XYZ file of N, CA and C in Angstrom:
444
model
N -20.314 -49.238 -131.939
C -19.014 -48.843 -131.410
C -19.030 -47.367 -131.081
N -18.949 -46.494 -132.080
C -19.083 -45.056 -131.867
C -20.521 -44.703 -132.222
N -21.198 -43.964 -131.339
C -22.636 -43.774 -131.505
C -23.010 -42.748 -132.573
N -22.095 -41.898 -132.985
C -22.421 -40.896 -133.998
C -22.622 -41.532 -135.364
N -23.516 -40.932 -136.144
C -23.664 -41.332 -137.536
C -22.516 -40.677 -138.298
N -21.796 -41.483 -139.059
C -20.617 -40.997 -139.768
C -20.970 -40.823 -141.245
N -20.802 -39.600 -141.750
C -21.084 -39.304 -143.151
C -19.877 -39.625 -144.013
N -20.146 -39.951 -145.295
C -19.064 -40.207 -146.249
C -18.132 -39.002 -146.339
N -16.849 -39.289 -146.413
C -15.799 -38.293 -146.645
C -15.764 -37.182 -145.615
N -16.301 -37.446 -144.452
C -16.315 -36.443 -143.386
C -15.041 -36.546 -142.557
N -14.845 -35.531 -141.734
C -13.737 -35.568 -140.777
C -13.834 -36.846 -139.954
N -15.051 -37.094 -139.494
C -15.281 -38.243 -138.628
C -14.951 -39.560 -139.325
N -15.217 -39.651 -140.628
C -14.928 -40.886 -141.373
C -13.433 -41.198 -141.354
N -12.602 -40.179 -141.547
C -11.160 -40.400 -141.512
C -10.683 -40.815 -140.132
N -11.191 -40.149 -139.109
C -10.786 -40.473 -137.754
C -11.284 -41.857 -137.350
N -12.504 -42.204 -137.790
C -13.035 -43.530 -137.487
C -12.181 -44.612 -138.154
N -11.787 -44.394 -139.405
C -10.950 -45.378 -140.086
C -9.633 -45.573 -139.326
N -9.010 -44.490 -138.899
C -7.755 -44.593 -138.147
C -7.966 -45.338 -136.830
N -9.065 -45.053 -136.164
C -9.384 -45.732 -134.908
C -9.568 -47.225 -135.145
N -10.353 -47.560 -136.163
C -10.644 -48.965 -136.420
C -9.385 -49.717 -136.856
N -8.526 -49.075 -137.630
C -7.269 -49.700 -138.024
C -6.406 -49.974 -136.786
N -6.475 -49.072 -135.822
C -5.717 -49.230 -134.580
C -6.228 -50.385 -133.742
N -7.450 -50.807 -134.002
C -8.034 -51.934 -133.275
C -7.739 -53.263 -133.971
N -6.922 -53.221 -135.009
C -6.612 -54.418 -135.774
C -5.939 -55.516 -134.980
N -5.347 -55.161 -133.860
C -4.715 -56.168 -133.002
C -5.630 -56.575 -131.847
N -6.887 -56.113 -131.902
C -7.850 -56.486 -130.872
C -7.989 -55.475 -129.749
N -7.147 -54.436 -129.748
C -7.218 -53.430 -128.685
C -6.726 -52.091 -129.223
N -7.347 -51.036 -128.742
C -6.857 -49.691 -129.024
C -6.182 -49.222 -127.740
N -4.873 -49.056 -127.808
C -4.113 -48.694 -126.615
C -4.362 -47.237 -126.224
N -4.009 -46.916 -125.009
C -4.114 -45.526 -124.559
C -3.262 -44.618 -125.434
N -2.093 -45.090 -125.842
C -1.204 -44.291 -126.702
C -1.877 -44.029 -128.053
N -2.540 -45.029 -128.615
C -3.243 -44.841 -129.888
C -4.396 -43.844 -129.726
N -5.145 -43.976 -128.629
C -6.236 -43.023 -128.385
C -5.683 -41.612 -128.223
N -4.596 -41.485 -127.481
C -3.962 -40.182 -127.263
C -3.511 -39.564 -128.592
N -2.908 -40.368 -129.452
C -2.437 -39.877 -130.754
C -3.614 -39.461 -131.629
N -4.689 -40.239 -131.609
C -5.872 -39.896 -132.400
C -6.514 -38.615 -131.882
N -6.623 -38.478 -130.579
C -7.216 -37.270 -129.998
C -6.370 -36.052 -130.339
N -5.048 -36.206 -130.325
C -4.161 -35.105 -130.719
C -4.425 -34.716 -132.174
N -4.571 -35.719 -133.039
C -4.865 -35.439 -134.451
C -6.214 -34.754 -134.590
N -7.196 -35.225 -133.828
C -8.532 -34.645 -133.877
C -8.499 -33.157 -133.536
N -7.608 -32.789 -132.634
C -7.568 -31.390 -132.202
C -6.652 -30.525 -133.072
N -6.070 -31.096 -134.118
C -5.172 -30.343 -135.001
C -5.955 -29.487 -135.986
N -5.872 -28.183 -135.811
C -6.541 -27.255 -136.739
C -6.020 -27.451 -138.159
N -4.714 -27.687 -138.284
C -4.123 -27.855 -139.606
C -4.713 -29.067 -140.323
N -4.880 -30.169 -139.595
C -5.455 -31.368 -140.201
C -6.919 -31.147 -140.565
N -7.664 -30.543 -139.672
C -9.076 -30.265 -139.975
C -9.204 -29.353 -141.190
N -8.343 -28.361 -141.278
C -8.369 -27.463 -142.445
C -7.981 -28.198 -143.721
N -7.010 -29.104 -143.636
C -6.584 -29.889 -144.799
C -7.747 -30.759 -145.306
N -8.420 -31.416 -144.389
C -9.571 -32.241 -144.777
C -10.663 -31.352 -145.364
N -10.868 -30.189 -144.751
C -11.856 -29.237 -145.258
C -11.553 -28.786 -146.678
N -10.271 -28.624 -147.000
C -9.877 -28.244 -148.370
C -10.349 -29.281 -149.377
N -10.163 -30.554 -149.049
C -10.584 -31.626 -149.959
C -12.098 -31.627 -150.155
N -12.796 -31.259 -149.108
C -14.253 -31.274 -149.162
C -14.829 -29.985 -149.717
N -13.991 -28.973 -149.872
C -14.492 -27.669 -150.293
C -15.253 -26.972 -149.181
N -14.906 -27.282 -147.939
C -15.588 -26.696 -146.778
C -15.042 -25.309 -146.468
N -15.917 -24.461 -145.977
C -15.501 -23.131 -145.544
C -14.931 -23.201 -144.136
N -14.304 -22.124 -143.712
C -13.764 -22.055 -142.352
C -14.881 -22.251 -141.339
N -16.069 -21.685 -141.619
C -17.203 -21.856 -140.706
C -17.636 -23.317 -140.616
N -17.630 -24.020 -141.761
C -17.978 -25.442 -141.754
C -16.998 -26.224 -140.898
N -15.716 -25.910 -141.039
C -14.687 -26.601 -140.270
C -14.907 -26.359 -138.777
N -15.215 -25.124 -138.406
C -15.452 -24.801 -136.991
C -16.653 -25.571 -136.449
N -17.711 -25.675 -137.242
C -18.896 -26.419 -136.806
C -18.578 -27.897 -136.643
N -17.794 -28.441 -137.568
C -17.464 -29.868 -137.510
C -16.558 -30.172 -136.323
N -15.757 -29.202 -135.918
C -14.830 -29.451 -134.812
C -15.599 -29.840 -133.543
N -16.767 -29.284 -133.341
C -17.570 -29.643 -132.175
C -17.919 -31.132 -132.206
N -18.289 -31.641 -133.380
C -18.578 -33.071 -133.507
C -17.334 -33.906 -133.246
N -16.204 -33.428 -133.725
C -14.947 -34.139 -133.521
C -14.611 -34.199 -132.027
N -14.825 -33.105 -131.324
C -14.548 -33.087 -129.886
C -15.447 -34.083 -129.161
N -16.724 -34.153 -129.560
C -17.635 -35.139 -128.967
C -17.138 -36.553 -129.242
N -16.673 -36.793 -130.459
C -16.135 -38.096 -130.817
C -14.913 -38.426 -129.960
N -14.054 -37.443 -129.745
C -12.855 -37.647 -128.927
C -13.224 -37.979 -127.484
N -14.203 -37.273 -126.942
C -14.636 -37.535 -125.566
C -15.215 -38.943 -125.463
N -16.040 -39.313 -126.447
C -16.618 -40.655 -126.451
C -15.525 -41.710 -126.577
N -14.587 -41.468 -127.455
C -13.473 -42.388 -127.665
C -12.674 -42.568 -126.375
N -12.362 -41.472 -125.720
C -11.527 -41.529 -124.522
C -12.234 -42.238 -123.372
N -13.564 -42.232 -123.371
C -14.307 -42.874 -122.289
C -14.460 -44.382 -122.491
N -14.175 -44.873 -123.692
C -14.330 -46.301 -123.988
C -13.194 -47.102 -123.354
N -13.563 -48.184 -122.726
C -12.557 -49.086 -122.148
C -12.307 -50.250 -123.107
N -13.386 -50.801 -123.659
C -13.270 -51.936 -124.575
C -13.624 -51.462 -125.974
N -12.677 -51.500 -126.871
C -12.891 -51.029 -128.234
C -12.687 -52.164 -129.236
N -13.427 -53.242 -129.035
C -13.312 -54.332 -129.996
C -14.083 -53.952 -131.257
N -13.471 -54.175 -132.397
C -14.004 -53.755 -133.686
C -14.114 -54.992 -134.572
N -15.236 -55.133 -135.251
C -15.398 -56.266 -136.164
C -14.806 -55.927 -137.529
N -14.522 -56.970 -138.302
C -14.009 -56.777 -139.658
C -15.025 -55.997 -140.498
N -16.302 -56.264 -140.294
C -17.355 -55.549 -141.036
C -17.335 -54.057 -140.716
N -17.085 -53.703 -139.446
C -17.006 -52.291 -139.067
C -15.804 -51.618 -139.719
N -14.695 -52.331 -139.801
C -13.499 -51.779 -140.435
C -13.774 -51.533 -141.917
N -14.366 -52.518 -142.583
C -14.692 -52.375 -144.007
C -15.685 -51.233 -144.228
N -16.673 -51.137 -143.359
C -17.661 -50.061 -143.474
C -17.005 -48.698 -143.310
N -16.059 -48.600 -142.374
C -15.399 -47.305 -142.175
C -14.573 -46.936 -143.408
N -13.902 -47.897 -144.019
C -13.122 -47.631 -145.238
C -14.042 -47.233 -146.391
N -15.200 -47.854 -146.472
C -16.142 -47.547 -147.545
C -16.745 -46.156 -147.430
N -16.601 -45.527 -146.279
C -17.111 -44.161 -146.096
C -16.127 -43.111 -146.601
N -14.962 -43.549 -147.044
C -13.965 -42.629 -147.599
C -13.906 -42.903 -149.095
N -14.702 -42.167 -149.842
C -14.854 -42.426 -151.273
C -14.087 -41.444 -152.152
N -13.655 -40.324 -151.606
C -12.864 -39.367 -152.385
C -11.438 -39.892 -152.524
N -11.011 -40.101 -153.767
C -9.659 -40.617 -153.997
C -8.608 -39.729 -153.348
N -8.850 -38.437 -153.331
C -7.877 -37.501 -152.768
C -7.720 -37.661 -151.256
N -8.701 -38.256 -150.593
C -8.609 -38.476 -149.143
C -7.935 -39.796 -148.790
N -7.847 -40.718 -149.736
C -7.294 -42.036 -149.436
C -5.873 -41.989 -148.872
N -4.921 -41.272 -149.499
C -3.562 -41.256 -148.921
C -3.530 -40.630 -147.515
N -4.342 -39.618 -147.292
C -4.397 -38.998 -145.972
C -4.971 -39.974 -144.949
N -6.010 -40.706 -145.323
C -6.602 -41.693 -144.413
C -5.580 -42.782 -144.052
N -4.830 -43.244 -145.038
C -3.805 -44.267 -144.786
C -2.719 -43.696 -143.875
N -2.263 -42.492 -144.153
C -1.219 -41.866 -143.323
C -1.704 -41.687 -141.888
N -2.944 -41.234 -141.718
C -3.492 -41.046 -140.371
C -3.577 -42.387 -139.645
N -4.028 -43.417 -140.344
C -4.118 -44.746 -139.733
C -2.734 -45.255 -139.327
N -1.746 -45.080 -140.207
C -0.381 -45.505 -139.880
C 0.169 -44.735 -138.686
N -0.101 -43.448 -138.660
C 0.389 -42.595 -137.564
C -0.220 -43.025 -136.228
N -1.537 -43.222 -136.226
C -2.225 -43.575 -134.981
C -1.888 -45.006 -134.571
N -2.059 -45.955 -135.486
C -1.805 -47.363 -135.165
C -0.333 -47.603 -134.822
N 0.555 -46.831 -135.423
C 1.981 -47.002 -135.178
C 2.496 -46.291 -133.948
N 1.633 -45.581 -133.259
C 2.099 -44.801 -132.108
C 2.552 -45.678 -130.943
N 2.093 -46.913 -130.905
C 2.518 -47.830 -129.851
C 3.255 -49.035 -130.442
N 3.847 -48.814 -131.598
C 4.422 -49.917 -132.364
C 3.356 -50.280 -133.396
N 3.707 -51.021 -134.397
C 2.722 -51.363 -135.419
C 2.639 -52.877 -135.531
N 1.724 -53.473 -134.736
C 1.572 -54.927 -134.807
C 1.265 -55.375 -136.240
N 1.694 -56.557 -136.574
C 1.529 -57.094 -137.919
C 0.058 -57.060 -138.364
N -0.850 -57.352 -137.444
C -2.278 -57.377 -137.805
C -2.771 -55.992 -138.230
N -2.333 -54.948 -137.536
C -2.717 -53.583 -137.912
C -2.046 -53.179 -139.221
N -0.775 -53.492 -139.328
C -0.032 -53.163 -140.548
C -0.686 -53.835 -141.760
N -1.016 -55.111 -141.641
C -1.636 -55.838 -142.748
C -2.968 -55.222 -143.146
N -3.753 -54.842 -142.165
C -5.039 -54.224 -142.434
C -4.861 -52.915 -143.216
N -3.933 -52.081 -142.782
C -3.706 -50.778 -143.418
C -3.102 -50.955 -144.805
N -2.115 -51.841 -144.935
C -1.488 -52.079 -146.233
C -2.509 -52.638 -147.220
N -3.358 -53.525 -146.751
C -4.400 -54.085 -147.618
C -5.324 -52.984 -148.141
N -5.708 -52.074 -147.244
C -6.583 -50.975 -147.673
C -5.843 -50.028 -148.605
N -4.578 -49.799 -148.331
C -3.751 -48.943 -149.204
C -3.692 -49.527 -150.610
N -3.517 -50.821 -150.699
C -3.486 -51.483 -152.005
C -4.845 -51.425 -152.689
N -5.908 -51.654 -151.928
C -7.259 -51.592 -152.509
C -7.536 -50.205 -153.078
N -7.089 -49.177 -152.365
C -7.302 -47.805 -152.820
C -6.249 -47.373 -153.837
N -5.208 -48.176 -154.026
C -4.128 -47.868 -154.960
C -3.479 -46.512 -154.643
N -3.127 -46.343 -153.375
C -2.523 -45.083 -152.915
C -1.066 -44.985 -153.351
N -0.682 -43.792 -153.743
C 0.698 -43.504 -154.113
C 1.530 -43.395 -152.839
N 2.624 -44.145 -152.784
C 3.475 -44.182 -151.589
C 4.028 -42.806 -151.225
N 4.404 -42.015 -152.238
C 4.975 -40.698 -151.944
C 3.920 -39.775 -151.329
N 2.667 -39.879 -151.758
C 1.601 -39.071 -151.153
C 1.379 -39.477 -149.700
N 1.353 -40.778 -149.448
C 1.190 -41.262 -148.078
C 2.343 -40.751 -147.217
N 3.567 -40.854 -147.720
C 4.745 -40.378 -146.973
C 4.664 -38.882 -146.696
N 4.228 -38.108 -147.694
C 4.078 -36.661 -147.496
C 3.074 -36.364 -146.386
N 1.980 -37.109 -146.361
C 0.978 -36.889 -145.317
C 1.476 -37.346 -143.947
N 2.264 -38.395 -143.918
C 2.837 -38.812 -142.636
C 3.714 -37.691 -142.086
N 4.528 -37.081 -142.931
C 5.364 -35.952 -142.497
C 4.496 -34.778 -142.051
N 3.427 -34.502 -142.789
C 2.492 -33.434 -142.413
C 1.919 -33.698 -141.020
N 1.508 -34.945 -140.763
C 0.921 -35.297 -139.479
C 1.933 -35.213 -138.353
N 3.170 -35.572 -138.627
C 4.221 -35.482 -137.598
C 4.468 -34.037 -137.187
N 4.295 -33.115 -138.133
C 4.592 -31.709 -137.842
C 3.412 -30.968 -137.221
N 2.280 -31.621 -137.093
C 1.089 -30.933 -136.549
C 0.593 -31.569 -135.291
């Protein structure tokens, strides 16, 4: 699907999870891609993820180049069919408990940008339950994402 190798707990892992969750209805809409690309370009979000990883400002700047490549690749895709195995694999790449609520919030934000079909909602809620995410943390991150 996406040609880059995605490392555990990386910026790319969170964005990939949100993308794959958005494909839960069989298609990633232009609105979902647009919302994800906007998130990808958010310095505040990249810095927030960097805080969890203990990354320096220089690390964040270096990673942004990879994120931009991912965004360009994403935007060029016409057919974004995602298998259940790919979705599970993307979730398994987010192993830091502190990143789980942010990953869920990002997925909800992106997948919900064009409405939230039941299939996408079920996929995200299922992962939220598996990760045992606190609802208030997810809500706080949704507000954070709306403001950036």
